[in-house]
Amino acid sequence: MSIPILRGRNFTPQETVSEEPVAIVSAAAAHRLFGSENPLGQMMHLAGKPVRDVRIIGIAGDIVTCCIAYGKDPALIYLPTGSSTRGAVLVRVRGNVESERRGLDSRLAGLVPGGISDIHSLDQYRAAGLYPFRAASLIGVAVGGLALLLTVSGVYGTVSYLVTQRTKEIGVRVALGATAGGVTALILNQSLRIVATGVGLGVALAIGLSRLLASQMVFMRVFDAPAFGAGVLLVVAAALAAGYIPSRRAARVDPIQMLRCD
């Protein structure tokens, strides 16, 4: 598993076979049990079955062995495992993993009938642990995409309606000598001011909610710049389109006809 030995050493083959009373602890366990003291060479009393005292010979890096949401394990103790130990064994294979798994299963079944309950690859084990998070991620993407679509359509519809309501004003400005480009720039400037206020409030609320969720979940970033940036750009683009299209259309209409129709 490529777990690094930060200090001390690994188990020797003799210690593994004879199950010597030695142990390797994780960095978090060393800090939790011994603080700033050097744990190497220290004796540690284990209250399990059987009860025994072991000597610490190494410190390993912290890893995740359970649920990813819980983060790295707060304390791990590694003991040499011999033939009398029951539990899970990690086997490194070369070549095709599935064919090696089937071959290993058949060989072990012949050597120890009924002694092996299950053999699966590390990728399968990891995929099973990640499945809830992947499912939640897909659901979150779907809900977020729908919310973004509703936001963009709402912004477009609102800004477009407000600009359309100012058709008479646009006609008056054009009749007084304003150019189509000047009218469009004015409408876009005013529309962006409204949208900027909404975007600012929305981003502030989103960051606050992200901080709340990040405090409850490990490996979640508080500020995802690409996601926030894409959302802001889409909303601003919708506002620009909603302001540009109707204002440009109204500025091109003959102001005399526009005022007569009103």
PDB file of C-alpha atoms in Angstrom:
ATOM      1  CA  MET A   1       0.000   0.000   0.000  1.00  0.00           C
ATOM      2  CA  SER A   2       3.086   2.221  -0.039  1.00  0.00           C
ATOM      3  CA  ILE A   3       2.509   3.507   3.492  1.00  0.00           C
ATOM      4  CA  PRO A   4       5.696   5.414   4.332  1.00  0.00           C
ATOM      5  CA  ILE A   5       7.737   4.708   7.444  1.00  0.00           C
ATOM      6  CA  LEU A   6       8.448   8.200   8.733  1.00  0.00           C
ATOM      7  CA  ARG A   7      10.746   7.183  11.567  1.00  0.00           C
ATOM      8  CA  GLY A   8      12.158   3.922  12.835  1.00  0.00           C
ATOM      9  CA  ARG A   9      11.885   0.748  10.769  1.00  0.00           C
ATOM     10  CA  ASN A  10       9.511  -1.845   9.346  1.00  0.00           C
ATOM     11  CA  PHE A  11       8.914  -5.367  10.664  1.00  0.00           C
ATOM     12  CA  THR A  12      11.543  -7.961   9.879  1.00  0.00           C
ATOM     13  CA  PRO A  13      10.513 -11.354   8.427  1.00  0.00           C
ATOM     14  CA  GLN A  14      11.473 -13.022  11.711  1.00  0.00           C
ATOM     15  CA  GLU A  15       9.263 -10.643  13.706  1.00  0.00           C
ATOM     16  CA  THR A  16       6.357 -11.357  11.377  1.00  0.00           C
ATOM     17  CA  VAL A  17       6.677 -15.150  11.569  1.00  0.00           C
ATOM     18  CA  SER A  18       7.142 -15.301  15.340  1.00  0.00           C
ATOM     19  CA  GLU A  19       4.725 -12.428  16.050  1.00  0.00           C
ATOM     20  CA  GLU A  20       7.229 -10.587  18.212  1.00  0.00           C
ATOM     21  CA  PRO A  21       5.819  -8.040  20.715  1.00  0.00           C
ATOM     22  CA  VAL A  22       6.666  -5.037  18.562  1.00  0.00           C
ATOM     23  CA  ALA A  23       4.425  -2.462  16.910  1.00  0.00           C
ATOM     24  CA  ILE A  24       4.389   0.378  14.416  1.00  0.00           C
ATOM     25  CA  VAL A  25       2.103   3.317  15.161  1.00  0.00           C
ATOM     26  CA  SER A  26       0.738   5.993  12.866  1.00  0.00           C
ATOM     27  CA  ALA A  27       1.958   9.571  13.190  1.00  0.00           C
ATOM     28  CA  ALA A  28      -1.420  10.630  14.604  1.00  0.00           C
ATOM     29  CA  ALA A  29      -1.296   7.825  17.181  1.00  0.00           C
ATOM     30  CA  ALA A  30       2.254   8.764  18.188  1.00  0.00           C
ATOM     31  CA  HIS A  31       1.242  12.383  18.715  1.00  0.00           C
ATOM     32  CA  ARG A  32      -1.928  11.393  20.541  1.00  0.00           C
ATOM     33  CA  LEU A  33      -0.240   8.915  22.895  1.00  0.00           C
ATOM     34  CA  PHE A  34       3.171  10.470  23.471  1.00  0.00           C
ATOM     35  CA  GLY A  35       2.828  14.124  22.520  1.00  0.00           C
ATOM     36  CA  SER A  36       6.230  15.674  21.882  1.00  0.00           C
ATOM     37  CA  GLU A  37       8.136  12.683  23.326  1.00  0.00           C
ATOM     38  CA  ASN A  38       9.985  10.252  21.090  1.00  0.00           C
ATOM     39  CA  PRO A  39       7.783   7.119  20.859  1.00  0.00           C
ATOM     40  CA  LEU A  40      10.511   4.877  19.417  1.00  0.00           C
ATOM     41  CA  GLY A  41      11.504   2.262  21.958  1.00  0.00           C
ATOM     42  CA  GLN A  42       8.568   3.056  24.234  1.00  0.00           C
ATOM     43  CA  MET A  43       6.479   0.222  25.644  1.00  0.00           C
ATOM     44  CA  MET A  44       2.747   0.222  25.031  1.00  0.00           C
ATOM     45  CA  HIS A  45       0.136  -1.867  26.843  1.00  0.00           C
ATOM     46  CA  LEU A  46      -2.554  -3.378  24.607  1.00  0.00           C
ATOM     47  CA  ALA A  47      -5.770  -4.344  26.375  1.00  0.00           C
ATOM     48  CA  GLY A  48      -7.126  -6.566  23.599  1.00  0.00           C
ATOM     49  CA  LYS A  49      -7.046 -10.344  23.355  1.00  0.00           C
ATOM     50  CA  PRO A  50      -4.483 -11.404  24.259  1.00  0.00           C
ATOM     51  CA  VAL A  51      -3.370  -8.667  26.646  1.00  0.00           C
ATOM     52  CA  ARG A  52       0.270  -7.853  26.020  1.00  0.00           C
ATOM     53  CA  ASP A  53       2.938  -5.190  26.054  1.00  0.00           C
ATOM     54  CA  VAL A  54       4.609  -4.220  22.795  1.00  0.00           C
ATOM     55  CA  ARG A  55       7.604  -2.077  21.942  1.00  0.00           C
ATOM     56  CA  ILE A  56       7.245   0.654  19.304  1.00  0.00           C
ATOM     57  CA  ILE A  57       9.802   0.270  16.521  1.00  0.00           C
ATOM     58  CA  GLY A  58       8.457   2.645  13.868  1.00  0.00           C
ATOM     59  CA  ILE A  59       6.129   5.497  12.980  1.00  0.00           C
ATOM     60  CA  ALA A  60       4.068   5.244   9.778  1.00  0.00           C
ATOM     61  CA  GLY A  61       2.240   7.907   7.794  1.00  0.00           C
ATOM     62  CA  ASP A  62      -1.450   8.539   8.399  1.00  0.00           C
ATOM     63  CA  ILE A  63      -3.919   6.899   6.000  1.00  0.00           C
ATOM     64  CA  VAL A  64      -7.657   6.516   5.438  1.00  0.00           C
ATOM     65  CA  THR A  65      -8.908   3.015   6.271  1.00  0.00           C
ATOM     66  CA  CYS A  66     -12.606   3.614   6.860  1.00  0.00           C
ATOM     67  CA  CYS A  67     -15.066   6.090   5.392  1.00  0.00           C
ATOM     68  CA  ILE A  68     -13.512   8.859   3.327  1.00  0.00           C
ATOM     69  CA  ALA A  69     -15.850  11.400   4.924  1.00  0.00           C
ATOM     70  CA  TYR A  70     -14.136  10.798   8.276  1.00  0.00           C
ATOM     71  CA  GLY A  71     -10.717  11.640   6.864  1.00  0.00           C
ATOM     72  CA  LYS A  72      -7.479  10.063   8.023  1.00  0.00           C
ATOM     73  CA  ASP A  73      -7.640   7.724  10.986  1.00  0.00           C
ATOM     74  CA  PRO A  74      -6.903   9.404  14.321  1.00  0.00           C
ATOM     75  CA  ALA A  75      -4.816   6.444  15.543  1.00  0.00           C
ATOM     76  CA  LEU A  76      -3.532   3.224  13.992  1.00  0.00           C
ATOM     77  CA  ILE A  77      -1.370   0.485  15.496  1.00  0.00           C
ATOM     78  CA  TYR A  78       0.261  -2.135  13.255  1.00  0.00           C
ATOM     79  CA  LEU A  79       1.262  -5.522  14.669  1.00  0.00           C
ATOM     80  CA  PRO A  80       3.218  -8.323  12.965  1.00  0.00           C
ATOM     81  CA  THR A  81       0.794 -11.000  11.774  1.00  0.00           C
ATOM     82  CA  GLY A  82       1.793 -14.641  11.616  1.00  0.00           C
ATOM     83  CA  SER A  83      -0.047 -17.773  10.542  1.00  0.00           C
ATOM     84  CA  SER A  84      -2.181 -17.793  13.697  1.00  0.00           C
ATOM     85  CA  THR A  85      -3.689 -14.392  13.003  1.00  0.00           C
ATOM     86  CA  ARG A  86      -7.139 -14.126  11.454  1.00  0.00           C
ATOM     87  CA  GLY A  87      -8.164 -11.068   9.459  1.00  0.00           C
ATOM     88  CA  ALA A  88      -7.674  -9.395   6.105  1.00  0.00           C
ATOM     89  CA  VAL A  89      -4.500  -9.870   4.085  1.00  0.00           C
ATOM     90  CA  LEU A  90      -3.331  -7.540   1.337  1.00  0.00           C
ATOM     91  CA  VAL A  91      -1.725  -9.326  -1.621  1.00  0.00           C
ATOM     92  CA  ARG A  92       0.146  -7.533  -4.409  1.00  0.00           C
ATOM     93  CA  VAL A  93      -0.166  -9.205  -7.804  1.00  0.00           C
ATOM     94  CA  ARG A  94       1.254  -8.584 -11.264  1.00  0.00           C
ATOM     95  CA  GLY A  95      -0.596  -8.801 -14.545  1.00  0.00           C
ATOM     96  CA  ASN A  96      -4.357  -9.000 -14.913  1.00  0.00           C
ATOM     97  CA  VAL A  97      -5.948  -8.428 -11.522  1.00  0.00           C
ATOM     98  CA  GLU A  98      -9.121 -10.422 -12.189  1.00  0.00           C
ATOM     99  CA  SER A  99      -7.321 -13.518 -13.498  1.00  0.00           C
ATOM    100  CA  GLU A 100      -4.877 -13.388 -10.595  1.00  0.00           C
ATOM    101  CA  ARG A 101      -7.788 -13.071  -8.181  1.00  0.00           C
ATOM    102  CA  ARG A 102      -9.493 -16.176  -9.583  1.00  0.00           C
ATOM    103  CA  GLY A 103      -6.238 -18.130  -9.484  1.00  0.00           C
ATOM    104  CA  LEU A 104      -5.535 -17.066  -5.916  1.00  0.00           C
ATOM    105  CA  ASP A 105      -9.066 -17.966  -4.883  1.00  0.00           C
ATOM    106  CA  SER A 106      -8.797 -21.486  -6.316  1.00  0.00           C
ATOM    107  CA  ARG A 107      -5.361 -22.119  -4.787  1.00  0.00           C
ATOM    108  CA  LEU A 108      -6.368 -20.894  -1.337  1.00  0.00           C
ATOM    109  CA  ALA A 109      -9.606 -22.883  -1.466  1.00  0.00           C
ATOM    110  CA  GLY A 110      -7.529 -26.012  -2.010  1.00  0.00           C
ATOM    111  CA  LEU A 111      -5.120 -25.194   0.812  1.00  0.00           C
ATOM    112  CA  VAL A 112      -7.625 -23.868   3.356  1.00  0.00           C
ATOM    113  CA  PRO A 113     -11.157 -25.071   2.504  1.00  0.00           C
ATOM    114  CA  GLY A 114     -13.679 -22.604   3.887  1.00  0.00           C
ATOM    115  CA  GLY A 115     -10.958 -20.397   5.325  1.00  0.00           C
ATOM    116  CA  ILE A 116     -11.328 -17.584   2.780  1.00  0.00           C
ATOM    117  CA  SER A 117     -14.584 -15.646   2.860  1.00  0.00           C
ATOM    118  CA  ASP A 118     -13.998 -13.173   0.047  1.00  0.00           C
ATOM    119  CA  ILE A 119     -11.315 -11.909  -2.316  1.00  0.00           C
ATOM    120  CA  HIS A 120     -11.693  -8.579  -4.052  1.00  0.00           C
ATOM    121  CA  SER A 121      -9.381  -6.035  -5.604  1.00  0.00           C
ATOM    122  CA  LEU A 122      -8.383  -2.811  -3.925  1.00  0.00           C
ATOM    123  CA  ASP A 123     -10.147  -0.891  -6.706  1.00  0.00           C
ATOM    124  CA  GLN A 124     -13.406  -2.692  -5.894  1.00  0.00           C
ATOM    125  CA  TYR A 125     -12.985  -1.965  -2.207  1.00  0.00           C
ATOM    126  CA  ARG A 126     -12.269   1.691  -2.917  1.00  0.00           C
ATOM    127  CA  ALA A 127     -15.148   1.960  -5.405  1.00  0.00           C
ATOM    128  CA  ALA A 128     -17.567   0.610  -2.799  1.00  0.00           C
ATOM    129  CA  GLY A 129     -16.413   3.257  -0.344  1.00  0.00           C
ATOM    130  CA  LEU A 130     -16.643   6.030  -2.934  1.00  0.00           C
ATOM    131  CA  TYR A 131     -20.039   5.024  -4.334  1.00  0.00           C
ATOM    132  CA  PRO A 132     -22.174   7.058  -1.874  1.00  0.00           C
ATOM    133  CA  PHE A 133     -20.084  10.148  -2.561  1.00  0.00           C
ATOM    134  CA  ARG A 134     -20.214   9.673  -6.327  1.00  0.00           C
ATOM    135  CA  ALA A 135     -23.979   9.206  -6.197  1.00  0.00           C
ATOM    136  CA  ALA A 136     -24.347  12.305  -4.036  1.00  0.00           C
ATOM    137  CA  SER A 137     -22.061  14.190  -6.412  1.00  0.00           C
ATOM    138  CA  LEU A 138     -24.165  13.264  -9.449  1.00  0.00           C
ATOM    139  CA  ILE A 139     -27.354  14.264  -7.645  1.00  0.00           C
ATOM    140  CA  GLY A 140     -25.730  17.524  -6.584  1.00  0.00           C
ATOM    141  CA  VAL A 141     -24.624  18.258 -10.145  1.00  0.00           C
ATOM    142  CA  ALA A 142     -28.133  17.580 -11.456  1.00  0.00           C
ATOM    143  CA  VAL A 143     -29.797  19.759  -8.815  1.00  0.00           C
ATOM    144  CA  GLY A 144     -27.179  22.478  -9.233  1.00  0.00           C
ATOM    145  CA  GLY A 145     -27.557  22.441 -13.006  1.00  0.00           C
ATOM    146  CA  LEU A 146     -31.334  22.755 -12.703  1.00  0.00           C
ATOM    147  CA  ALA A 147     -30.964  25.605 -10.210  1.00  0.00           C
ATOM    148  CA  LEU A 148     -28.504  27.367 -12.508  1.00  0.00           C
ATOM    149  CA  LEU A 149     -30.852  26.926 -15.477  1.00  0.00           C
ATOM    150  CA  LEU A 150     -33.742  28.405 -13.501  1.00  0.00           C
ATOM    151  CA  THR A 151     -31.523  31.267 -12.351  1.00  0.00           C
ATOM    152  CA  VAL A 152     -30.321  32.097 -15.854  1.00  0.00           C
ATOM    153  CA  SER A 153     -33.825  31.903 -17.338  1.00  0.00           C
ATOM    154  CA  GLY A 154     -35.205  33.999 -14.484  1.00  0.00           C
ATOM    155  CA  VAL A 155     -32.534  36.664 -14.883  1.00  0.00           C
ATOM    156  CA  TYR A 156     -33.039  36.754 -18.638  1.00  0.00           C
ATOM    157  CA  GLY A 157     -36.821  37.004 -18.364  1.00  0.00           C
ATOM    158  CA  THR A 158     -36.766  39.682 -15.659  1.00  0.00           C
ATOM    159  CA  VAL A 159     -34.182  41.920 -17.319  1.00  0.00           C
ATOM    160  CA  SER A 160     -35.805  41.497 -20.732  1.00  0.00           C
ATOM    161  CA  TYR A 161     -39.200  42.457 -19.301  1.00  0.00           C
ATOM    162  CA  LEU A 162     -37.800  45.543 -17.567  1.00  0.00           C
ATOM    163  CA  VAL A 163     -36.090  46.688 -20.758  1.00  0.00           C
ATOM    164  CA  THR A 164     -39.241  46.107 -22.821  1.00  0.00           C
ATOM    165  CA  GLN A 165     -41.204  48.257 -20.377  1.00  0.00           C
ATOM    166  CA  ARG A 166     -38.829  51.120 -21.187  1.00  0.00           C
ATOM    167  CA  THR A 167     -39.574  51.066 -24.916  1.00  0.00           C
ATOM    168  CA  LYS A 168     -41.240  54.503 -24.805  1.00  0.00           C
ATOM    169  CA  GLU A 169     -38.267  55.952 -22.924  1.00  0.00           C
ATOM    170  CA  ILE A 170     -35.910  54.516 -25.527  1.00  0.00           C
ATOM    171  CA  GLY A 171     -37.997  56.099 -28.288  1.00  0.00           C
ATOM    172  CA  VAL A 172     -37.853  59.490 -26.588  1.00  0.00           C
ATOM    173  CA  ARG A 173     -34.082  59.242 -26.205  1.00  0.00           C
ATOM    174  CA  VAL A 174     -33.662  58.315 -29.871  1.00  0.00           C
ATOM    175  CA  ALA A 175     -35.980  61.171 -30.911  1.00  0.00           C
ATOM    176  CA  LEU A 176     -33.833  63.584 -28.928  1.00  0.00           C
ATOM    177  CA  GLY A 177     -30.712  62.458 -30.780  1.00  0.00           C
ATOM    178  CA  ALA A 178     -29.393  59.495 -28.838  1.00  0.00           C
ATOM    179  CA  THR A 179     -27.702  56.844 -30.941  1.00  0.00           C
ATOM    180  CA  ALA A 180     -28.652  53.185 -30.904  1.00  0.00           C
ATOM    181  CA  GLY A 181     -25.255  52.298 -29.459  1.00  0.00           C
ATOM    182  CA  GLY A 182     -25.569  54.908 -26.730  1.00  0.00           C
ATOM    183  CA  VAL A 183     -29.029  53.702 -25.722  1.00  0.00           C
ATOM    184  CA  THR A 184     -27.878  50.081 -25.686  1.00  0.00           C
ATOM    185  CA  ALA A 185     -24.837  50.935 -23.564  1.00  0.00           C
ATOM    186  CA  LEU A 186     -27.040  52.828 -21.093  1.00  0.00           C
ATOM    187  CA  ILE A 187     -29.485  49.934 -20.748  1.00  0.00           C
ATOM    188  CA  LEU A 188     -26.686  47.389 -20.349  1.00  0.00           C
ATOM    189  CA  ASN A 189     -24.956  49.518 -17.722  1.00  0.00           C
ATOM    190  CA  GLN A 190     -28.119  49.828 -15.665  1.00  0.00           C
ATOM    191  CA  SER A 191     -28.949  46.139 -16.079  1.00  0.00           C
ATOM    192  CA  LEU A 192     -25.488  45.067 -14.966  1.00  0.00           C
ATOM    193  CA  ARG A 193     -25.754  47.176 -11.823  1.00  0.00           C
ATOM    194  CA  ILE A 194     -28.858  45.274 -10.783  1.00  0.00           C
ATOM    195  CA  VAL A 195     -27.321  41.922 -11.680  1.00  0.00           C
ATOM    196  CA  ALA A 196     -24.054  42.761  -9.891  1.00  0.00           C
ATOM    197  CA  THR A 197     -25.966  43.333  -6.656  1.00  0.00           C
ATOM    198  CA  GLY A 198     -27.715  39.987  -6.972  1.00  0.00           C
ATOM    199  CA  VAL A 199     -24.525  38.151  -7.937  1.00  0.00           C
ATOM    200  CA  GLY A 200     -22.638  39.648  -5.001  1.00  0.00           C
ATOM    201  CA  LEU A 201     -25.307  38.585  -2.517  1.00  0.00           C
ATOM    202  CA  GLY A 202     -25.566  35.139  -4.113  1.00  0.00           C
ATOM    203  CA  VAL A 203     -21.814  34.504  -4.012  1.00  0.00           C
ATOM    204  CA  ALA A 204     -21.617  35.642  -0.381  1.00  0.00           C
ATOM    205  CA  LEU A 205     -24.440  33.280   0.609  1.00  0.00           C
ATOM    206  CA  ALA A 206     -22.897  30.425  -1.411  1.00  0.00           C
ATOM    207  CA  ILE A 207     -19.500  30.837   0.269  1.00  0.00           C
ATOM    208  CA  GLY A 208     -21.142  30.925   3.689  1.00  0.00           C
ATOM    209  CA  LEU A 209     -23.062  27.734   2.944  1.00  0.00           C
ATOM    210  CA  SER A 210     -19.896  26.099   1.586  1.00  0.00           C
ATOM    211  CA  ARG A 211     -18.067  26.892   4.819  1.00  0.00           C
ATOM    212  CA  LEU A 212     -20.884  25.305   6.797  1.00  0.00           C
ATOM    213  CA  LEU A 213     -20.819  22.142   4.677  1.00  0.00           C
ATOM    214  CA  ALA A 214     -17.005  21.987   4.684  1.00  0.00           C
ATOM    215  CA  SER A 215     -17.007  22.013   8.486  1.00  0.00           C
ATOM    216  CA  GLN A 216     -19.101  18.831   8.408  1.00  0.00           C
ATOM    217  CA  MET A 217     -17.392  17.013   5.520  1.00  0.00           C
ATOM    218  CA  VAL A 218     -13.737  16.218   4.924  1.00  0.00           C
ATOM    219  CA  PHE A 219     -12.054  16.895   1.566  1.00  0.00           C
ATOM    220  CA  MET A 220     -14.603  19.545   0.572  1.00  0.00           C
ATOM    221  CA  ARG A 221     -13.183  22.820  -0.669  1.00  0.00           C
ATOM    222  CA  VAL A 222     -14.697  25.983   0.765  1.00  0.00           C
ATOM    223  CA  PHE A 223     -14.224  27.993  -2.424  1.00  0.00           C
ATOM    224  CA  ASP A 224     -14.369  26.235  -5.788  1.00  0.00           C
ATOM    225  CA  ALA A 225     -13.206  29.008  -8.116  1.00  0.00           C
ATOM    226  CA  PRO A 226     -14.109  27.297 -11.441  1.00  0.00           C
ATOM    227  CA  ALA A 227     -17.650  26.496 -10.293  1.00  0.00           C
ATOM    228  CA  PHE A 228     -18.280  29.949  -8.852  1.00  0.00           C
ATOM    229  CA  GLY A 229     -16.723  31.624 -11.889  1.00  0.00           C
ATOM    230  CA  ALA A 230     -18.788  29.605 -14.371  1.00  0.00           C
ATOM    231  CA  GLY A 231     -22.003  30.387 -12.516  1.00  0.00           C
ATOM    232  CA  VAL A 232     -21.268  34.112 -12.368  1.00  0.00           C
ATOM    233  CA  LEU A 233     -20.323  34.241 -16.058  1.00  0.00           C
ATOM    234  CA  LEU A 234     -23.535  32.492 -17.111  1.00  0.00           C
ATOM    235  CA  VAL A 235     -25.698  34.851 -15.059  1.00  0.00           C
ATOM    236  CA  VAL A 236     -23.886  37.936 -16.380  1.00  0.00           C
ATOM    237  CA  ALA A 237     -24.114  36.628 -19.957  1.00  0.00           C
ATOM    238  CA  ALA A 238     -27.862  36.089 -19.554  1.00  0.00           C
ATOM    239  CA  ALA A 239     -28.266  39.628 -18.213  1.00  0.00           C
ATOM    240  CA  LEU A 240     -26.250  41.090 -21.096  1.00  0.00           C
ATOM    241  CA  ALA A 241     -28.286  39.185 -23.671  1.00  0.00           C
ATOM    242  CA  ALA A 242     -31.555  40.159 -21.984  1.00  0.00           C
ATOM    243  CA  GLY A 243     -30.580  43.818 -21.985  1.00  0.00           C
ATOM    244  CA  TYR A 244     -28.945  43.967 -25.396  1.00  0.00           C
ATOM    245  CA  ILE A 245     -31.534  42.255 -27.603  1.00  0.00           C
ATOM    246  CA  PRO A 246     -34.691  44.236 -26.672  1.00  0.00           C
ATOM    247  CA  SER A 247     -32.865  47.560 -26.283  1.00  0.00           C
ATOM    248  CA  ARG A 248     -31.175  47.173 -29.666  1.00  0.00           C
ATOM    249  CA  ARG A 249     -34.476  46.243 -31.276  1.00  0.00           C
ATOM    250  CA  ALA A 250     -36.286  49.205 -29.687  1.00  0.00           C
ATOM    251  CA  ALA A 251     -33.532  51.645 -30.664  1.00  0.00           C
ATOM    252  CA  ARG A 252     -33.886  50.696 -34.335  1.00  0.00           C
ATOM    253  CA  VAL A 253     -37.646  51.371 -34.465  1.00  0.00           C
ATOM    254  CA  ASP A 254     -38.787  54.750 -35.798  1.00  0.00           C
ATOM    255  CA  PRO A 255     -39.341  56.859 -32.648  1.00  0.00           C
ATOM    256  CA  ILE A 256     -42.328  58.673 -34.236  1.00  0.00           C
ATOM    257  CA  GLN A 257     -44.144  55.379 -34.828  1.00  0.00           C
ATOM    258  CA  MET A 258     -43.220  54.196 -31.351  1.00  0.00           C
ATOM    259  CA  LEU A 259     -44.676  57.313 -29.708  1.00  0.00           C
ATOM    260  CA  ARG A 260     -47.818  57.164 -31.864  1.00  0.00           C
ATOM    261  CA  CYS A 261     -48.452  53.547 -30.909  1.00  0.00           C
ATOM    262  CA  ASP A 262     -48.121  54.444 -27.257  1.00  0.00           C
TER     263      ASP A 262
END
